[in-house]
Short mmCIF file of C-alpha atoms and ligand atoms in Angstrom, two decimals:
data_model
loop_
_atom_site.label_atom_id
_atom_site.label_comp_id
_atom_site.label_asym_id
_atom_site.label_seq_id
_atom_site.Cartn_x
_atom_site.Cartn_y
_atom_site.Cartn_z
CA MET A 1 -104.34 83.14 130.98
CA ASN A 2 -106.06 80.89 128.48
CA LYS A 3 -109.04 82.18 126.61
CA ILE A 4 -111.36 80.12 124.40
CA ILE A 5 -114.69 80.71 122.74
CA VAL A 6 -117.05 77.76 122.48
CA GLU A 7 -119.91 77.87 120.00
CA SER A 8 -122.57 75.30 120.78
CA PRO A 9 -125.49 75.02 118.36
CA GLY A 10 -129.16 74.23 118.82
CA ARG A 11 -130.76 71.43 116.86
CA ILE A 12 -133.75 70.78 114.69
CA ASN A 13 -135.32 67.40 114.05
CA LEU A 14 -136.91 66.59 110.70
CA ILE A 15 -138.71 63.49 111.95
CA GLY A 16 -138.48 60.80 114.63
CA GLU A 17 -139.92 62.53 117.71
CA HIS A 18 -139.99 60.92 121.14
CA VAL A 19 -138.36 57.78 119.81
CA ASP A 20 -134.77 58.39 120.95
CA TYR A 21 -135.39 57.14 124.50
CA ASN A 22 -137.21 54.13 123.01
CA GLY A 23 -134.23 52.97 120.97
CA GLY A 24 -135.51 54.51 117.75
CA SER A 25 -134.06 56.42 114.81
CA VAL A 26 -134.14 60.18 114.42
CA LEU A 27 -133.26 62.68 111.71
CA PRO A 28 -131.88 65.80 113.38
CA ALA A 29 -129.30 68.45 112.42
CA ALA A 30 -127.31 71.14 114.19
CA ILE A 31 -128.23 74.72 113.27
CA ASP A 32 -126.49 78.06 112.94
CA LYS A 33 -128.24 79.48 116.02
CA LYS A 34 -125.92 79.02 118.98
CA ILE A 35 -124.95 79.52 122.55
CA ILE A 36 -121.57 81.21 122.81
CA ILE A 37 -119.45 80.66 125.91
CA GLU A 38 -116.32 82.67 126.47
CA PHE A 39 -114.00 80.97 128.97
CA ASN A 40 -110.97 82.50 130.69
CA SER A 41 -108.91 80.22 132.87
CA ILE A 42 -107.79 81.89 136.10
CA GLU A 43 -105.84 81.11 139.29
CA GLY A 44 -107.49 79.87 142.51
CA ASN A 45 -110.81 78.11 143.12
CA GLU A 46 -113.36 80.82 142.68
CA CYS A 47 -115.20 80.93 139.32
CA SER A 48 -117.48 83.70 138.04
CA ILE A 49 -120.26 82.82 135.67
CA GLU A 50 -122.26 85.42 133.83
CA SER A 51 -125.21 84.76 131.56
CA VAL A 52 -126.06 87.71 129.37
CA THR A 53 -128.98 85.62 128.11
CA VAL A 54 -130.75 85.38 131.47
CA GLY A 55 -129.23 88.65 132.76
CA LYS A 56 -127.73 87.02 135.87
CA SER A 57 -124.38 86.03 137.29
CA PHE A 58 -123.03 84.02 140.23
CA LYS A 59 -119.80 82.85 141.78
CA LEU A 60 -118.89 79.34 142.76
CA ASN A 61 -116.06 77.66 144.57
CA LEU A 62 -114.73 74.54 142.87
CA GLU A 63 -114.16 72.90 146.25
CA LYS A 64 -117.75 73.39 147.37
CA ILE A 65 -119.98 72.12 144.59
CA SER A 66 -123.62 71.81 145.62
CA LYS A 67 -126.99 72.11 143.93
CA SER A 68 -128.54 75.58 143.71
CA THR A 69 -132.15 76.54 144.20
CA ILE A 70 -131.83 78.60 141.01
CA GLN A 71 -132.39 76.27 138.05
CA TRP A 72 -130.16 77.95 135.43
CA GLU A 73 -127.19 77.83 137.85
CA ASN A 74 -127.66 74.07 138.05
CA TYR A 75 -126.66 73.69 134.40
CA ILE A 76 -123.19 74.92 135.27
CA ILE A 77 -123.06 73.33 138.72
CA GLY A 78 -124.33 70.02 137.28
CA VAL A 79 -121.48 69.93 134.78
CA LEU A 80 -118.89 70.65 137.47
CA HIS A 81 -120.46 68.13 139.84
CA ASN A 82 -120.25 65.48 137.13
CA LEU A 83 -116.63 66.22 136.28
CA ILE A 84 -115.21 66.93 139.73
CA VAL A 85 -117.33 64.91 142.17
CA LEU A 86 -118.42 61.93 140.08
CA LYS A 87 -115.56 61.60 137.61
CA LYS A 88 -112.84 62.89 139.96
CA ARG A 89 -111.35 65.07 137.22
CA LYS A 90 -109.18 68.05 138.00
CA ILE A 91 -110.73 71.29 136.77
CA GLY A 92 -108.94 74.64 136.95
CA ALA A 93 -110.83 77.79 137.90
CA PHE A 94 -112.39 79.86 135.15
CA ASN A 95 -114.58 82.82 134.43
CA CYS A 96 -117.19 82.43 131.75
CA LYS A 97 -119.65 84.59 129.95
CA ILE A 98 -122.63 83.06 128.17
CA THR A 99 -124.47 84.73 125.32
CA SER A 100 -126.95 83.21 122.92
CA ASN A 101 -129.12 83.70 119.90
CA LEU A 102 -130.90 80.43 120.60
CA PRO A 103 -134.40 81.04 121.96
CA ILE A 104 -135.06 79.27 125.28
CA GLY A 105 -138.04 76.90 125.55
CA ALA A 106 -138.54 76.77 121.79
CA GLY A 107 -137.84 73.04 121.45
CA ILE A 108 -134.50 73.60 119.75
CA SER A 109 -132.53 72.27 122.64
CA SER A 110 -131.03 75.31 124.29
CA SER A 111 -130.46 73.34 127.49
CA SER A 112 -128.48 70.47 125.93
CA SER A 113 -126.61 73.06 123.91
CA LEU A 114 -125.52 74.89 127.05
CA ILE A 115 -124.42 71.70 128.82
CA CYS A 116 -122.58 70.43 125.72
CA GLY A 117 -120.81 73.76 125.32
CA LEU A 118 -119.74 73.85 128.96
CA ILE A 119 -118.39 70.29 128.95
CA SER A 120 -116.63 70.77 125.62
CA GLY A 121 -114.98 73.98 126.83
CA LEU A 122 -113.81 72.47 130.12
CA ASN A 123 -112.62 69.40 128.24
CA TYR A 124 -110.42 71.60 126.09
CA LEU A 125 -109.15 73.92 128.83
CA ASN A 126 -108.27 71.08 131.21
CA ASN A 127 -107.03 68.68 128.55
CA LEU A 128 -109.42 65.99 129.78
CA LYS A 129 -109.34 64.10 126.45
CA LEU A 130 -113.04 63.26 126.55
CA GLY A 131 -114.27 61.73 123.29
CA SER A 132 -117.61 62.59 121.63
CA ASP A 133 -119.41 59.58 123.12
CA GLU A 134 -118.23 60.44 126.61
CA ILE A 135 -119.42 64.02 126.17
CA VAL A 136 -122.83 62.78 124.97
CA ASP A 137 -123.12 60.48 128.01
CA MET A 138 -122.05 63.20 130.38
CA VAL A 139 -124.66 65.62 129.03
CA SER A 140 -127.33 62.92 129.54
CA SER A 141 -126.15 62.30 133.06
CA VAL A 142 -126.32 66.01 133.95
CA GLU A 143 -129.80 66.27 132.41
CA HIS A 144 -131.09 63.15 134.16
CA ASN A 145 -129.51 63.62 137.56
CA PHE A 146 -129.17 67.35 137.98
CA ILE A 147 -131.86 68.94 135.84
CA GLY A 148 -134.42 66.12 136.16
CA LEU A 149 -135.26 65.66 132.47
CA MET A 150 -135.13 62.00 131.44
CA GLY A 151 -134.40 62.74 127.76
CA GLY A 152 -132.75 60.54 125.14
CA ILE A 153 -129.50 61.19 123.31
CA MET A 154 -130.74 62.91 120.15
CA ASP A 155 -129.97 66.47 121.20
CA GLN A 156 -126.50 66.03 122.62
CA PHE A 157 -125.43 63.63 119.87
CA THR A 158 -126.47 66.16 117.23
CA ILE A 159 -124.90 69.12 118.98
CA VAL A 160 -121.58 67.27 119.21
CA ASN A 161 -121.62 65.60 115.77
CA GLY A 162 -123.50 68.09 113.58
CA LYS A 163 -122.14 68.78 110.12
CA LYS A 164 -122.86 71.75 107.85
CA ASN A 165 -125.56 71.02 105.23
CA ASN A 166 -126.19 67.53 106.56
CA LEU A 167 -128.90 65.77 108.50
CA ILE A 168 -127.90 62.95 110.81
CA LEU A 169 -129.78 59.68 110.48
CA LEU A 170 -129.06 58.31 113.94
CA ASP A 171 -130.01 54.96 115.40
CA CYS A 172 -130.25 55.79 119.11
CA GLN A 173 -129.93 52.10 120.09
CA ASN A 174 -126.35 51.74 118.99
CA ARG A 175 -125.37 55.28 117.92
CA LYS A 176 -124.74 54.17 114.34
CA PHE A 177 -125.30 57.14 112.11
CA GLU A 178 -124.95 58.48 108.61
CA TYR A 179 -124.98 61.98 107.20
CA ILE A 180 -127.68 62.76 104.64
CA SER A 181 -127.71 65.87 102.47
CA SER A 182 -130.12 68.47 103.76
CA ASN A 183 -130.90 69.89 100.36
CA PHE A 184 -134.69 70.11 99.99
CA ASN A 185 -134.69 72.44 96.98
CA PRO A 186 -136.96 74.28 96.20
CA TYR A 187 -138.21 73.94 99.78
CA LYS A 188 -136.71 75.71 102.77
CA ILE A 189 -136.74 74.63 106.40
CA ILE A 190 -138.49 77.33 108.42
CA LEU A 191 -139.37 77.13 112.10
CA ILE A 192 -142.30 79.00 113.54
CA ASN A 193 -142.10 79.60 117.26
CA THR A 194 -145.51 79.60 118.96
CA ASN A 195 -143.92 81.62 121.76
CA VAL A 196 -145.82 79.51 124.24
CA GLU A 197 -144.19 77.33 126.80
CA HIS A 198 -146.66 75.29 128.75
CA ASN A 199 -146.09 74.50 132.41
CA LEU A 200 -145.60 70.91 133.42
CA ALA A 201 -143.67 70.32 130.21
CA ASP A 202 -140.83 68.60 132.06
CA SER A 203 -143.03 66.40 134.19
CA SER A 204 -145.25 65.51 131.22
CA TYR A 205 -142.13 64.57 129.25
CA ASN A 206 -140.96 62.28 132.04
CA GLN A 207 -144.45 60.85 132.24
CA ARG A 208 -144.24 59.86 128.55
CA VAL A 209 -140.93 58.12 129.26
CA LYS A 210 -142.66 56.17 132.07
CA GLU A 211 -145.67 55.28 129.93
CA CYS A 212 -143.38 53.80 127.28
CA GLU A 213 -141.60 51.78 129.96
CA GLU A 214 -144.96 50.59 131.19
CA ALA A 215 -145.97 49.43 127.70
CA LEU A 216 -142.70 47.56 127.27
CA GLY A 217 -143.06 46.01 130.73
CA ILE A 218 -146.52 44.63 129.87
CA ILE A 219 -145.33 43.25 126.51
CA ASN A 220 -142.33 41.61 128.16
CA LYS A 221 -144.25 40.18 131.10
CA ASN A 222 -144.71 36.76 129.60
CA GLU A 223 -142.56 35.25 126.90
CA ASN A 224 -141.15 38.37 125.22
CA ASN A 225 -137.82 39.99 125.88
CA TYR A 226 -137.68 43.20 123.87
CA LYS A 227 -135.03 45.65 124.93
CA TYR A 228 -136.62 48.62 123.18
CA LEU A 229 -140.20 49.57 122.40
CA VAL A 230 -139.41 50.37 118.75
CA ASP A 231 -138.47 46.72 118.18
CA VAL A 232 -141.98 45.54 118.95
CA GLU A 233 -144.02 44.93 115.77
CA LEU A 234 -147.43 46.57 115.63
CA ASN A 235 -149.17 43.18 115.40
CA ILE A 236 -147.40 42.08 118.59
CA LEU A 237 -148.39 45.28 120.38
CA ASN A 238 -151.99 44.67 119.30
CA LYS A 239 -152.00 41.31 121.09
CA PHE A 240 -151.51 43.25 124.33
CA LYS A 241 -154.08 45.92 123.59
CA ASP A 242 -156.52 44.59 126.16
CA SER A 243 -153.84 44.20 128.84
CA MET A 244 -152.90 47.88 128.90
CA ASN A 245 -154.93 51.01 129.29
CA SER A 246 -155.71 52.84 126.07
CA ARG A 247 -153.40 55.74 126.92
CA VAL A 248 -150.37 53.47 127.26
CA TYR A 249 -151.37 51.56 124.12
CA ASN A 250 -151.59 54.82 122.14
CA ARG A 251 -148.15 55.93 123.34
CA ALA A 252 -146.61 52.65 122.22
CA LYS A 253 -148.44 52.67 118.89
CA PHE A 254 -147.16 56.16 118.17
CA VAL A 255 -143.55 55.24 119.00
CA ILE A 256 -143.58 52.17 116.74
CA GLU A 257 -145.18 54.09 113.87
CA GLU A 258 -142.97 57.15 114.27
CA ASN A 259 -139.82 55.05 114.16
CA LYS A 260 -140.99 53.52 110.89
CA ARG A 261 -141.66 57.02 109.57
CA THR A 262 -138.03 57.99 110.21
CA HIS A 263 -136.83 55.04 108.14
CA ASP A 264 -139.38 55.71 105.40
CA SER A 265 -138.35 59.37 105.39
CA SER A 266 -134.68 58.63 104.87
CA VAL A 267 -135.62 56.51 101.83
CA GLU A 268 -137.90 59.21 100.40
CA ILE A 269 -135.34 61.97 101.00
CA SER A 270 -132.56 59.94 99.38
CA LYS A 271 -134.79 59.60 96.28
CA SER A 272 -135.61 63.35 96.44
CA ASN A 273 -139.29 62.52 96.99
CA ILE A 274 -139.88 65.62 99.09
CA ASN A 275 -143.60 65.35 98.53
CA GLU A 276 -143.76 61.94 100.17
CA PHE A 277 -141.52 63.09 102.99
CA GLY A 278 -143.84 66.05 103.60
CA LYS A 279 -146.77 63.65 104.01
CA LEU A 280 -144.81 61.75 106.64
CA MET A 281 -144.22 65.02 108.52
CA TYR A 282 -147.96 65.67 108.64
CA GLN A 283 -148.59 62.09 109.80
CA SER A 284 -145.97 62.52 112.49
CA HIS A 285 -147.78 65.59 113.78
CA LYS A 286 -151.11 63.76 113.80
CA GLY A 287 -149.58 61.00 115.94
CA LEU A 288 -147.92 63.46 118.31
CA ARG A 289 -151.24 65.24 118.68
CA LYS A 290 -153.70 62.37 118.96
CA LEU A 291 -151.74 59.38 120.25
CA TYR A 292 -148.77 60.81 122.11
CA GLU A 293 -150.62 63.95 123.25
CA VAL A 294 -147.61 66.27 123.42
CA SER A 295 -148.95 68.95 121.10
CA CYS A 296 -151.04 71.97 122.08
CA GLU A 297 -153.67 74.19 120.53
CA GLU A 298 -151.15 76.72 119.23
CA LEU A 299 -148.97 74.12 117.51
CA ASP A 300 -152.03 72.41 116.02
CA PHE A 301 -153.27 75.72 114.68
CA LEU A 302 -149.97 76.39 112.88
CA VAL A 303 -149.87 72.90 111.37
CA ASP A 304 -153.52 73.01 110.30
CA PHE A 305 -152.96 76.42 108.72
CA SER A 306 -149.98 75.05 106.76
CA LYS A 307 -152.00 72.11 105.53
CA SER A 308 -154.29 74.43 103.61
CA LYS A 309 -151.31 75.84 101.63
CA LYS A 310 -149.98 73.69 98.84
CA GLU A 311 -146.61 75.47 99.00
CA VAL A 312 -146.04 74.08 102.48
CA ILE A 313 -145.13 70.50 101.71
CA GLY A 314 -144.75 69.35 105.32
CA SER A 315 -145.27 70.72 108.81
CA ARG A 316 -145.25 69.34 112.33
CA MET A 317 -144.44 70.20 115.91
CA MET A 318 -140.80 69.69 116.77
CA GLY A 319 -138.97 68.56 119.90
CA GLY A 320 -140.47 67.63 123.25
CA GLY A 321 -143.71 69.54 122.59
CA PHE A 322 -146.25 71.35 124.79
CA GLY A 323 -145.26 74.57 123.01
CA GLY A 324 -142.12 75.56 121.15
CA CYS A 325 -141.81 75.48 117.36
CA THR A 326 -143.23 73.86 114.29
CA ILE A 327 -140.83 72.79 111.57
CA ASN A 328 -142.02 73.47 108.05
CA LEU A 329 -140.85 72.79 104.53
CA ILE A 330 -141.98 75.80 102.51
CA ARG A 331 -141.39 76.52 98.82
CA ASP A 332 -138.78 79.28 98.79
CA ASP A 333 -140.80 81.73 96.69
CA TYR A 334 -143.68 81.47 99.18
CA VAL A 335 -141.82 81.85 102.47
CA ASP A 336 -142.51 85.58 102.95
CA ASP A 337 -146.19 85.30 102.03
CA PHE A 338 -146.61 82.33 104.32
CA ILE A 339 -144.99 84.03 107.27
CA SER A 340 -147.09 87.12 106.86
CA SER A 341 -150.38 85.21 106.52
CA VAL A 342 -149.74 82.69 109.27
CA SER A 343 -148.59 85.46 111.64
CA LYS A 344 -151.76 87.45 111.07
CA ALA A 345 -154.02 84.45 111.58
CA TYR A 346 -152.13 83.31 114.69
CA LEU A 347 -152.16 86.77 116.22
CA LYS A 348 -155.87 87.05 115.60
CA LYS A 349 -156.57 83.67 117.19
CA PHE A 350 -154.25 83.75 120.22
CA ASN A 351 -153.27 87.38 120.60
CA ILE A 352 -149.61 86.33 120.49
CA GLU A 353 -147.07 87.14 117.79
CA PRO A 354 -145.38 83.95 116.54
CA SER A 355 -141.71 84.24 115.56
CA PRO A 356 -140.34 82.77 112.37
CA LEU A 357 -136.86 81.31 112.74
CA PHE A 358 -134.68 81.00 109.67
CA VAL A 359 -132.16 78.29 110.24
CA ASN A 360 -129.26 76.95 108.24
CA ILE A 361 -127.79 73.59 108.96
CA GLY A 362 -124.42 74.04 110.58
CA ASP A 363 -121.58 72.26 112.34
CA GLY A 364 -121.58 70.82 115.85
CA VAL A 365 -119.70 72.37 118.78
CA THR A 366 -116.62 74.35 117.77
CA ILE A 367 -113.87 75.82 119.90
CA LYS A 368 -111.86 78.87 118.94
CA THR A 369 -108.66 79.78 120.68
CA THR A 370 -107.74 83.43 120.69
C1 LIG B 401 -136.38 66.56 123.89
C2 LIG B 401 -135.39 65.53 124.43
C3 LIG B 401 -134.93 64.59 123.32
C4 LIG B 401 -136.10 64.00 122.56
C5 LIG B 401 -137.08 65.09 122.14
C6 LIG B 401 -138.35 64.52 121.52
O1 LIG B 401 -135.74 67.42 123.01
O2 LIG B 401 -134.27 66.15 125.00
O3 LIG B 401 -134.12 63.58 123.86
O4 LIG B 401 -136.74 62.99 123.30
O5 LIG B 401 -137.47 65.91 123.24
O6 LIG B 401 -138.05 63.85 120.35
#
């Protein structure tokens, strides 16, 4: 019997939100909060899957792969469907146990982390020889076709390629990337979880993807032939302002501006201009709130609260939005005070305790053999 332990991290994103599926650049990193999957290969066709995280388990037969009505089961079934039915790969039976210290629905990519971990583990156990790019593509395919979330590649790319103490400056158009030191001394990266997860998040996310496609379609209708929205200059977009409704125009404007902010941020960070980078984080939040409309009252409250504290150099909502976390750069001698004051104010306003999340920047997926 073969036993392996896969550790699959979550991810943060410093800047470059909702640009990955528009061919833009992002600045994410893998974190030391993870999903841990213990695999045991066994004889036969019948697999047992247990998730300690959701407190449920189920059995499945490798010769009868079909979609479940229970969404969390579809993460596992989707991976097997992709490998066995679509890719015609031979997968041996296994038992697996999933545990996690990665909060679900917090915008730190617990779902991509789970799918990445499952594929990486099965890749190892079955000697499939899948490379990182293939794993990234497979995660996307499971998310798009099985889970129904039309996300970009930021999460899976980061989870596979993360490197301790480094951010990844990734161009999602061509997957060119470079590692950038994540040292923001004397500022620390702290996440604050709103502990709210708004309904409709998935469908609203997919709606944003469609709105961006609509904008690009209108721009390309006549003489233009842009492949990605981020390649459109703002002055070109403005020529089409009257041909699209204001909502679609705002989405496109945000995407073009946010992509520029990622590039500006990498320059500022490389010159250790944390102050300037912090301003870009606040601008990013403003765009996500007003133009892209993926924020919510709770996230806005946390960011506005941070703005009044000079020790918080930057703050914004992170990930898909509609709830989840803010990412903050806080001077290290002020972290405790900040957490205590923001928690009190948030509790008073919403009657919900927010949760601070202390994250270190870690490696991508790792596999341990025992
Ligand atoms: C989710 C998606 C990513 C990305 C972010 C927003 O995490 O999975 O692909 O679009 O939202 O930046």
